[in-house]
Tab-separated table of C-alpha atoms and ligand atoms in Angstrom:
chain	number	residue	atom	x	y	z
A	1	MET	CA	-0.751	42.981	14.690
A	2	ALA	CA	-2.771	45.062	12.359
A	3	ARG	CA	-2.662	47.970	10.138
A	4	ILE	CA	-4.683	51.031	11.296
A	5	GLY	CA	-5.410	54.160	9.235
A	6	LEU	CA	-5.945	57.537	10.797
A	7	LEU	CA	-7.187	60.974	9.444
A	8	THR	CA	-8.118	64.283	10.606
A	9	GLY	CA	-11.136	65.929	8.902
A	10	GLY	CA	-13.203	69.292	9.080
A	11	GLY	CA	-11.828	72.272	10.621
A	12	ASP	CA	-8.334	72.017	12.284
A	13	CYS	CA	-8.200	72.121	15.994
A	14	PRO	CA	-5.385	72.657	18.519
A	15	GLY	CA	-4.563	69.187	19.881
A	16	LEU	CA	-4.817	67.148	16.671
A	17	ASN	CA	-1.184	66.506	16.582
A	18	ALA	CA	-1.416	65.282	20.473
A	19	VAL	CA	-3.986	62.620	19.244
A	20	ILE	CA	-1.901	61.545	16.276
A	21	ARG	CA	1.176	61.040	18.310
A	22	ALA	CA	-0.818	59.173	21.067
A	23	VAL	CA	-2.169	56.859	18.509
A	24	VAL	CA	1.094	56.172	16.811
A	25	ARG	CA	3.017	55.825	20.010
A	26	LYS	CA	0.461	53.476	21.958
A	27	GLY	CA	-0.374	51.663	18.665
A	28	SER	CA	3.371	50.891	17.860
A	29	GLN	CA	3.861	49.538	21.385
A	30	GLU	CA	0.903	47.138	20.740
A	31	GLY	CA	2.795	45.881	17.618
A	32	HIS	CA	0.420	47.742	15.038
A	33	GLU	CA	1.325	49.654	11.930
A	34	LEU	CA	0.032	53.159	11.500
A	35	LEU	CA	-0.994	54.786	8.117
A	36	GLY	CA	-2.047	58.249	8.088
A	37	TYR	CA	-4.270	59.298	5.282
A	38	ARG	CA	-3.638	62.827	4.142
A	39	ASN	CA	-6.363	65.663	4.116
A	40	GLY	CA	-9.374	64.028	5.728
A	41	TRP	CA	-11.579	61.728	3.754
A	42	ALA	CA	-10.137	63.219	0.325
A	43	GLY	CA	-6.921	61.203	1.224
A	44	VAL	CA	-8.691	57.918	1.769
A	45	LEU	CA	-10.582	58.529	-1.572
A	46	ALA	CA	-7.486	59.162	-3.441
A	47	GLY	CA	-5.292	56.625	-1.590
A	48	GLU	CA	-2.750	59.417	-0.359
A	49	SER	CA	-1.142	58.041	2.801
A	50	THR	CA	1.957	58.100	4.883
A	51	GLU	CA	3.373	55.603	7.197
A	52	LEU	CA	3.335	57.053	10.678
A	53	THR	CA	5.907	55.964	13.251
A	54	PRO	CA	7.304	57.117	16.621
A	55	ALA	CA	10.076	58.618	14.796
A	56	THR	CA	7.924	60.458	12.188
A	57	THR	CA	5.511	61.846	14.723
A	58	ARG	CA	8.219	63.068	17.199
A	59	GLY	CA	8.135	66.722	18.233
A	60	ILE	CA	4.570	67.495	17.203
A	61	LEU	CA	2.890	67.666	20.625
A	62	HIS	CA	3.049	71.251	21.009
A	63	ARG	CA	2.297	71.982	17.385
A	64	GLY	CA	-1.136	73.471	16.284
A	65	GLY	CA	-2.822	72.413	13.064
A	66	THR	CA	-2.389	68.728	11.954
A	67	ILE	CA	0.601	67.186	10.430
A	68	LEU	CA	-1.891	65.031	8.044
A	69	GLY	CA	-3.666	68.045	6.472
A	70	THR	CA	-7.399	68.212	6.584
A	71	SER	CA	-10.436	68.958	4.253
A	72	ARG	CA	-14.115	69.079	4.583
A	73	THR	CA	-14.446	66.548	1.743
A	74	ASN	CA	-17.643	64.266	2.111
A	75	PRO	CA	-17.101	60.866	0.399
A	76	TYR	CA	-20.950	60.306	0.129
A	77	LYS	CA	-21.021	63.523	-2.266
A	78	GLU	CA	-18.536	61.795	-4.453
A	79	ASP	CA	-19.338	58.895	-6.960
A	80	GLY	CA	-18.958	55.436	-5.235
A	81	GLY	CA	-17.395	57.217	-2.240
A	82	GLY	CA	-18.127	54.381	0.161
A	83	ASP	CA	-16.888	51.776	-2.213
A	84	ARG	CA	-13.725	53.814	-2.916
A	85	ILE	CA	-12.910	54.023	0.747
A	86	ARG	CA	-13.304	50.310	1.159
A	87	ALA	CA	-11.072	49.623	-1.857
A	88	THR	CA	-8.283	51.911	-0.586
A	89	MET	CA	-8.414	50.210	2.836
A	90	GLU	CA	-8.139	46.655	1.191
A	91	ARG	CA	-5.344	47.969	-1.163
A	92	ASP	CA	-3.469	49.334	1.845
A	93	GLY	CA	-4.229	46.277	3.999
A	94	VAL	CA	-5.761	48.531	6.485
A	95	HIS	CA	-7.966	46.747	9.056
A	96	ALA	CA	-9.742	49.809	10.898
A	97	LEU	CA	-9.852	53.478	10.662
A	98	ILE	CA	-9.339	55.976	13.395
A	99	PRO	CA	-10.935	59.243	12.051
A	100	ILE	CA	-10.529	62.342	14.273
A	101	GLY	CA	-13.341	64.897	13.617
A	102	GLY	CA	-16.517	66.598	14.452
A	103	GLU	CA	-19.948	65.857	13.548
A	104	ASP	CA	-19.306	65.814	9.709
A	105	THR	CA	-16.256	63.513	9.715
A	106	LEU	CA	-17.586	61.306	12.441
A	107	GLY	CA	-20.985	61.306	10.582
A	108	VAL	CA	-19.196	59.593	7.599
A	109	ALA	CA	-17.516	57.382	9.983
A	110	GLY	CA	-20.987	56.209	11.533
A	111	ARG	CA	-22.121	55.502	8.013
A	112	LEU	CA	-19.155	53.437	7.162
A	113	HIS	CA	-19.459	51.407	10.437
A	114	ASP	CA	-23.193	50.693	9.364
A	115	GLU	CA	-21.764	49.339	5.956
A	116	GLY	CA	-19.282	47.133	7.792
A	117	VAL	CA	-16.134	49.125	7.953
A	118	HIS	CA	-14.084	49.002	11.302
A	119	VAL	CA	-14.185	52.565	12.842
A	120	VAL	CA	-13.224	54.258	16.063
A	121	GLY	CA	-14.035	57.948	16.409
A	122	VAL	CA	-12.103	60.532	18.317
A	123	PRO	CA	-14.297	63.807	18.974
A	124	LYS	CA	-12.571	67.019	17.793
A	125	THR	CA	-14.115	70.649	17.486
A	126	ILE	CA	-13.227	73.816	19.028
A	127	ASP	CA	-17.192	74.569	19.026
A	128	ASN	CA	-17.520	71.722	21.812
A	129	ASP	CA	-20.961	70.673	20.259
A	130	LEU	CA	-20.493	67.210	19.947
A	131	ALA	CA	-22.888	64.886	22.231
A	132	GLY	CA	-21.554	61.920	24.099
A	133	THR	CA	-18.448	63.837	25.622
A	134	ASP	CA	-18.311	66.266	28.165
A	135	PHE	CA	-15.525	68.245	26.347
A	136	THR	CA	-13.832	67.978	22.874
A	137	PHE	CA	-10.282	68.781	22.657
A	138	GLY	CA	-9.320	72.215	21.034
A	139	PHE	CA	-12.220	74.082	22.979
A	140	GLN	CA	-10.268	75.243	26.007
A	141	THR	CA	-7.481	76.636	23.771
A	142	ALA	CA	-10.011	78.352	21.608
A	143	VAL	CA	-11.860	79.868	24.790
A	144	GLN	CA	-8.497	80.971	26.025
A	145	ILE	CA	-7.602	82.768	22.777
A	146	ALA	CA	-11.010	84.395	22.823
A	147	THR	CA	-10.694	85.593	26.443
A	148	ASP	CA	-7.288	87.031	25.761
A	149	ALA	CA	-8.916	88.915	22.825
A	150	ILE	CA	-11.706	90.198	25.091
A	151	ASP	CA	-9.165	91.323	27.805
A	152	ARG	CA	-7.412	93.343	25.186
A	153	LEU	CA	-10.700	94.800	23.668
A	154	HIS	CA	-11.798	95.769	27.263
A	155	THR	CA	-8.922	98.136	27.690
A	156	THR	CA	-9.453	99.810	24.467
A	157	ALA	CA	-13.257	99.891	24.896
A	158	GLU	CA	-12.695	101.623	28.233
A	159	SER	CA	-10.329	104.051	26.920
A	160	HIS	CA	-12.481	105.338	24.163
A	161	HIS	CA	-15.755	104.762	25.797
A	162	ARG	CA	-16.966	102.493	23.162
A	163	VAL	CA	-19.300	99.394	22.898
A	164	ILE	CA	-17.192	96.705	21.229
A	165	VAL	CA	-18.845	93.600	19.633
A	166	VAL	CA	-16.598	90.547	19.635
A	167	GLU	CA	-17.624	87.569	17.251
A	168	VAL	CA	-16.545	84.283	18.176
A	169	MET	CA	-16.936	80.825	16.520
A	170	GLY	CA	-19.955	78.751	17.358
A	171	ARG	CA	-22.133	77.383	14.587
A	172	HIS	CA	-25.008	75.540	16.548
A	173	ALA	CA	-23.779	76.099	19.969
A	174	GLY	CA	-22.740	79.018	22.055
A	175	TRP	CA	-20.119	77.205	24.183
A	176	ILE	CA	-17.066	79.463	23.168
A	177	ALA	CA	-19.171	82.571	23.574
A	178	ALA	CA	-20.540	81.566	26.885
A	179	TYR	CA	-17.186	80.473	28.377
A	180	SER	CA	-15.071	83.324	27.080
A	181	GLY	CA	-17.878	85.863	27.751
A	182	MET	CA	-18.063	84.626	31.344
A	183	ALA	CA	-14.118	84.592	31.797
A	184	GLY	CA	-13.775	88.191	29.963
A	185	GLY	CA	-16.593	89.759	32.004
A	186	ALA	CA	-18.701	90.359	28.984
A	187	ASP	CA	-21.828	92.680	29.409
A	188	VAL	CA	-23.985	90.697	26.890
A	189	ILE	CA	-23.415	87.185	25.463
A	190	LEU	CA	-25.351	86.249	22.428
A	191	VAL	CA	-25.744	82.520	21.580
A	192	PRO	CA	-27.319	80.448	18.727
A	193	GLU	CA	-29.495	78.451	21.329
A	194	ARG	CA	-31.398	81.791	22.108
A	195	ARG	CA	-32.644	84.256	19.508
A	196	PHE	CA	-31.844	87.654	20.589
A	197	ASP	CA	-33.770	90.989	20.181
A	198	VAL	CA	-31.434	93.806	19.210
A	199	GLU	CA	-33.562	96.374	21.224
A	200	GLU	CA	-33.106	94.352	24.313
A	201	VAL	CA	-29.223	94.137	23.816
A	202	CYS	CA	-29.385	98.016	23.288
A	203	ASP	CA	-31.329	98.321	26.496
A	204	ARG	CA	-28.652	96.474	28.444
A	205	VAL	CA	-26.004	98.559	26.990
A	206	ARG	CA	-28.011	101.870	27.986
A	207	ARG	CA	-28.660	100.623	31.500
A	208	ARG	CA	-25.063	100.026	31.988
A	209	HIS	CA	-24.303	103.586	30.708
A	210	ASP	CA	-26.954	105.032	32.756
A	211	SER	CA	-25.378	103.501	35.841
A	212	GLY	CA	-21.917	105.119	35.047
A	213	SER	CA	-20.123	102.800	32.930
A	214	THR	CA	-18.842	104.423	29.664
A	215	PHE	CA	-18.152	101.130	27.619
A	216	SER	CA	-19.655	97.716	26.984
A	217	ILE	CA	-18.531	94.504	25.737
A	218	VAL	CA	-20.866	92.419	23.750
A	219	VAL	CA	-19.727	88.837	22.748
A	220	VAL	CA	-21.671	87.007	19.916
A	221	ALA	CA	-21.429	83.563	18.527
A	222	GLU	CA	-21.392	83.490	14.768
A	223	GLY	CA	-24.488	81.458	14.617
A	224	ALA	CA	-26.615	83.608	17.019
A	225	LEU	CA	-29.729	84.724	15.318
A	226	PRO	CA	-31.783	87.895	15.800
A	227	THR	CA	-35.395	87.516	16.485
A	228	ASP	CA	-36.499	89.170	13.278
A	229	ASP	CA	-34.418	87.230	11.086
A	230	ALA	CA	-35.217	83.983	9.243
A	231	GLU	CA	-31.283	83.068	8.688
A	232	VAL	CA	-28.127	83.582	10.376
A	233	ARG	CA	-26.407	86.677	9.055
A	234	SER	CA	-23.106	86.010	7.036
A	235	LEU	CA	-20.770	88.103	4.801
A	236	HIS	CA	-20.256	84.970	2.609
A	237	GLN	CA	-22.215	82.829	0.123
A	238	GLY	CA	-22.205	79.171	-0.460
A	239	THR	CA	-22.138	76.056	1.410
A	240	ASP	CA	-19.568	73.208	1.964
A	241	ALA	CA	-19.781	69.613	1.005
A	242	PHE	CA	-21.687	68.892	4.250
A	243	GLY	CA	-24.285	71.796	3.423
A	244	HIS	CA	-23.053	74.089	6.050
A	245	ALA	CA	-23.245	77.984	5.188
A	246	ARG	CA	-20.026	79.894	5.564
A	247	LEU	CA	-20.618	81.900	8.847
A	248	GLY	CA	-19.200	85.100	9.911
A	249	GLY	CA	-20.668	88.744	10.046
A	250	ILE	CA	-23.360	88.767	12.742
A	251	ALA	CA	-20.990	91.486	14.526
A	252	VAL	CA	-21.138	93.784	11.517
A	253	HIS	CA	-25.083	93.779	11.857
A	254	LEU	CA	-24.846	94.481	15.585
A	255	GLU	CA	-22.158	97.281	15.366
A	256	GLN	CA	-24.521	99.162	13.029
A	257	GLN	CA	-27.644	98.681	15.014
A	258	ILE	CA	-26.115	99.339	18.360
A	259	GLU	CA	-24.773	102.549	17.189
A	260	ALA	CA	-27.738	103.724	15.324
A	261	ARG	CA	-30.094	102.888	18.163
A	262	THR	CA	-28.060	103.922	21.300
A	263	GLY	CA	-26.003	106.699	19.801
A	264	TYR	CA	-22.838	105.131	21.418
A	265	GLU	CA	-19.892	104.644	19.343
A	266	THR	CA	-19.449	101.015	18.382
A	267	ARG	CA	-16.582	98.770	16.754
A	268	MET	CA	-16.623	95.218	16.066
A	269	THR	CA	-13.993	92.442	15.922
A	270	ILE	CA	-14.449	89.033	14.319
A	271	LEU	CA	-11.840	86.725	15.884
A	272	GLY	CA	-12.321	84.134	13.064
A	273	HIS	CA	-9.732	81.281	12.624
A	274	VAL	CA	-7.177	82.784	15.106
A	275	GLN	CA	-9.307	80.752	17.580
A	276	ARG	CA	-8.224	77.596	15.811
A	277	GLY	CA	-4.560	78.209	15.161
A	278	GLY	CA	-1.552	77.797	17.140
A	279	THR	CA	-0.131	76.155	20.211
A	280	PRO	CA	-2.752	73.973	22.104
A	281	LEU	CA	-3.155	74.591	25.885
A	282	ALA	CA	-1.793	71.970	28.225
A	283	TYR	CA	-5.535	70.867	28.849
A	284	ASP	CA	-6.008	69.977	25.188
A	285	ARG	CA	-2.613	68.103	24.661
A	286	VAL	CA	-3.626	66.053	27.826
A	287	LEU	CA	-6.935	65.333	26.522
A	288	GLY	CA	-5.989	64.694	22.897
A	289	THR	CA	-3.212	62.356	24.286
A	290	ARG	CA	-5.843	60.350	26.417
A	291	PHE	CA	-8.280	60.320	23.562
A	292	GLY	CA	-5.459	58.961	21.302
A	293	VAL	CA	-4.454	56.194	23.408
A	294	ALA	CA	-8.124	55.164	24.264
A	295	ALA	CA	-8.969	55.027	20.631
A	296	ILE	CA	-6.164	52.628	19.698
A	297	GLU	CA	-6.920	50.483	22.683
A	298	ALA	CA	-10.604	50.301	21.358
A	299	ALA	CA	-9.327	49.345	17.932
A	300	HIS	CA	-6.848	46.830	19.411
A	301	GLU	CA	-9.726	45.272	21.276
A	302	GLY	CA	-11.956	45.401	18.085
A	303	ASP	CA	-14.604	47.584	19.911
A	304	PHE	CA	-15.696	49.340	16.686
A	305	GLY	CA	-18.440	51.740	15.962
A	306	THR	CA	-17.395	53.589	19.111
A	307	MET	CA	-16.149	57.003	20.014
A	308	VAL	CA	-14.006	57.902	22.860
A	309	ALA	CA	-15.368	60.364	25.249
A	310	LEU	CA	-14.574	62.277	28.364
A	311	ARG	CA	-17.284	61.631	31.118
A	312	GLY	CA	-16.403	63.499	34.433
A	313	THR	CA	-12.710	62.705	34.769
A	314	GLU	CA	-12.767	59.194	32.968
A	315	ILE	CA	-12.259	58.400	29.206
A	316	ILE	CA	-14.972	56.130	27.915
A	317	ARG	CA	-16.386	54.598	24.958
A	318	VAL	CA	-19.789	55.767	23.627
A	319	PRO	CA	-21.741	54.343	20.460
A	320	LEU	CA	-20.849	56.716	17.441
A	321	GLY	CA	-24.767	56.879	17.002
A	322	GLU	CA	-25.167	58.351	20.547
A	323	ALA	CA	-22.454	60.908	19.641
A	324	LEU	CA	-24.098	61.891	16.453
A	325	ALA	CA	-27.829	61.955	17.525
A	326	GLU	CA	-28.011	65.675	17.860
A	327	PRO	CA	-25.453	68.516	18.710
A	328	LYS	CA	-24.624	69.208	22.292
A	329	LEU	CA	-26.124	72.545	22.998
A	330	LEU	CA	-25.274	75.103	25.688
A	331	ASP	CA	-26.438	74.107	29.160
A	332	PRO	CA	-29.232	76.773	29.986
A	333	ALA	CA	-28.040	76.650	33.597
A	334	PHE	CA	-24.589	77.892	32.508
A	335	TYR	CA	-26.104	80.659	30.512
A	336	GLU	CA	-28.254	81.778	33.375
A	337	THR	CA	-25.048	81.965	35.542
A	338	ALA	CA	-23.336	84.112	32.711
A	339	GLU	CA	-26.549	86.330	32.552
A	340	VAL	CA	-26.218	87.344	36.363
A	341	PHE	CA	-23.205	89.659	35.263
A	342	PHE	CA	-25.009	91.214	31.967
A	343	GLY	CA	-25.309	95.046	31.930
B	1	LIG	O1	-14.964	73.468	13.134
B	1	LIG	C1	-16.359	74.260	13.343
B	1	LIG	C2	-16.096	75.686	13.072
B	1	LIG	O2	-15.123	76.250	13.903
B	1	LIG	C3	-17.150	76.544	13.060
B	1	LIG	O3	-17.411	77.361	14.290
B	1	LIG	C4	-16.995	77.524	11.949
B	1	LIG	O4	-18.088	78.074	11.443
B	1	LIG	C5	-16.307	76.748	10.969
B	1	LIG	O5	-15.411	75.716	11.713
B	1	LIG	C6	-15.525	77.543	10.112
B	1	LIG	O6	-14.588	76.641	9.359
B	1	LIG	P1	-13.937	76.938	7.853
B	1	LIG	O7	-14.013	78.368	7.576
B	1	LIG	O8	-12.482	76.490	8.245
B	1	LIG	O9	-14.520	76.061	7.052
């Protein structure tokens, strides 16, 4: 029997509560005690935690967000961060940590592992850009939300004979843009992996209109970059504790450019955090549940420094270093398939 801590860090993601519930349920069956740290690494630094039991995690499977709260706190940006984490774990009698997060949260986990802390990571991000796993949980829900939005924008674009630019999340990778764009029948999809020429986008829209269509849908990932720009366009300033710029706003630029260059009336919609909120799809509840059970099993067996991952239909363990080496970018073949349907 051991005491195991868990935390959810970085942007929230549909399915986090499914992971928490699964870790607690399986961990309790194995005779472990579970301690949930509040608000990501901030809670470990501050020693803010709550006991988690099957009773206290009942009824959360279908709920979005995270019952533990989250933050983008980077302990290595704080004075003595690593030591403070170890001190909290020692004081709480916590033998191992299960951090549920993306590249930043798991990056901290990897560093702690190198310093001798027992960790098992669970991959979370709606962006689906973590290497080592075929999918992260939360991605399918975000894609469905974006696809539903594109369907709705389609009918209003068609009625008004407009171009509509839809901006979705995706900092380094265009997975959400490519999947929702393909599912929603987008006429152009712009992703961070491929710089785009605004004139080429306009040409595609013109071609469509020349061949009889009176409206077009352009899906753009927030991290997509025009060929002439040195940096991603954003309406915001400043960076978070991991050095990431706050994105959002490339659609504003595209709206202006497409309307000015083509003369077609154009509108833009930035979907933003609606993609991360609310009820997880069944797929993400199932994947989160499988990840949670696999993570506590790895901790139970003392297989630390690993991350649970989906490979094909199997849940496997990969070294944290493998998952963190570089982001998992959009498969070029997938993009080429989407391109078949562009205007
Ligand atoms: O979690 C990744 C992500 O969804 C990115 O696509 C996006 O840029 C970021 O989160 C926004 O997060 P927040 O505004 O909550 O800090």
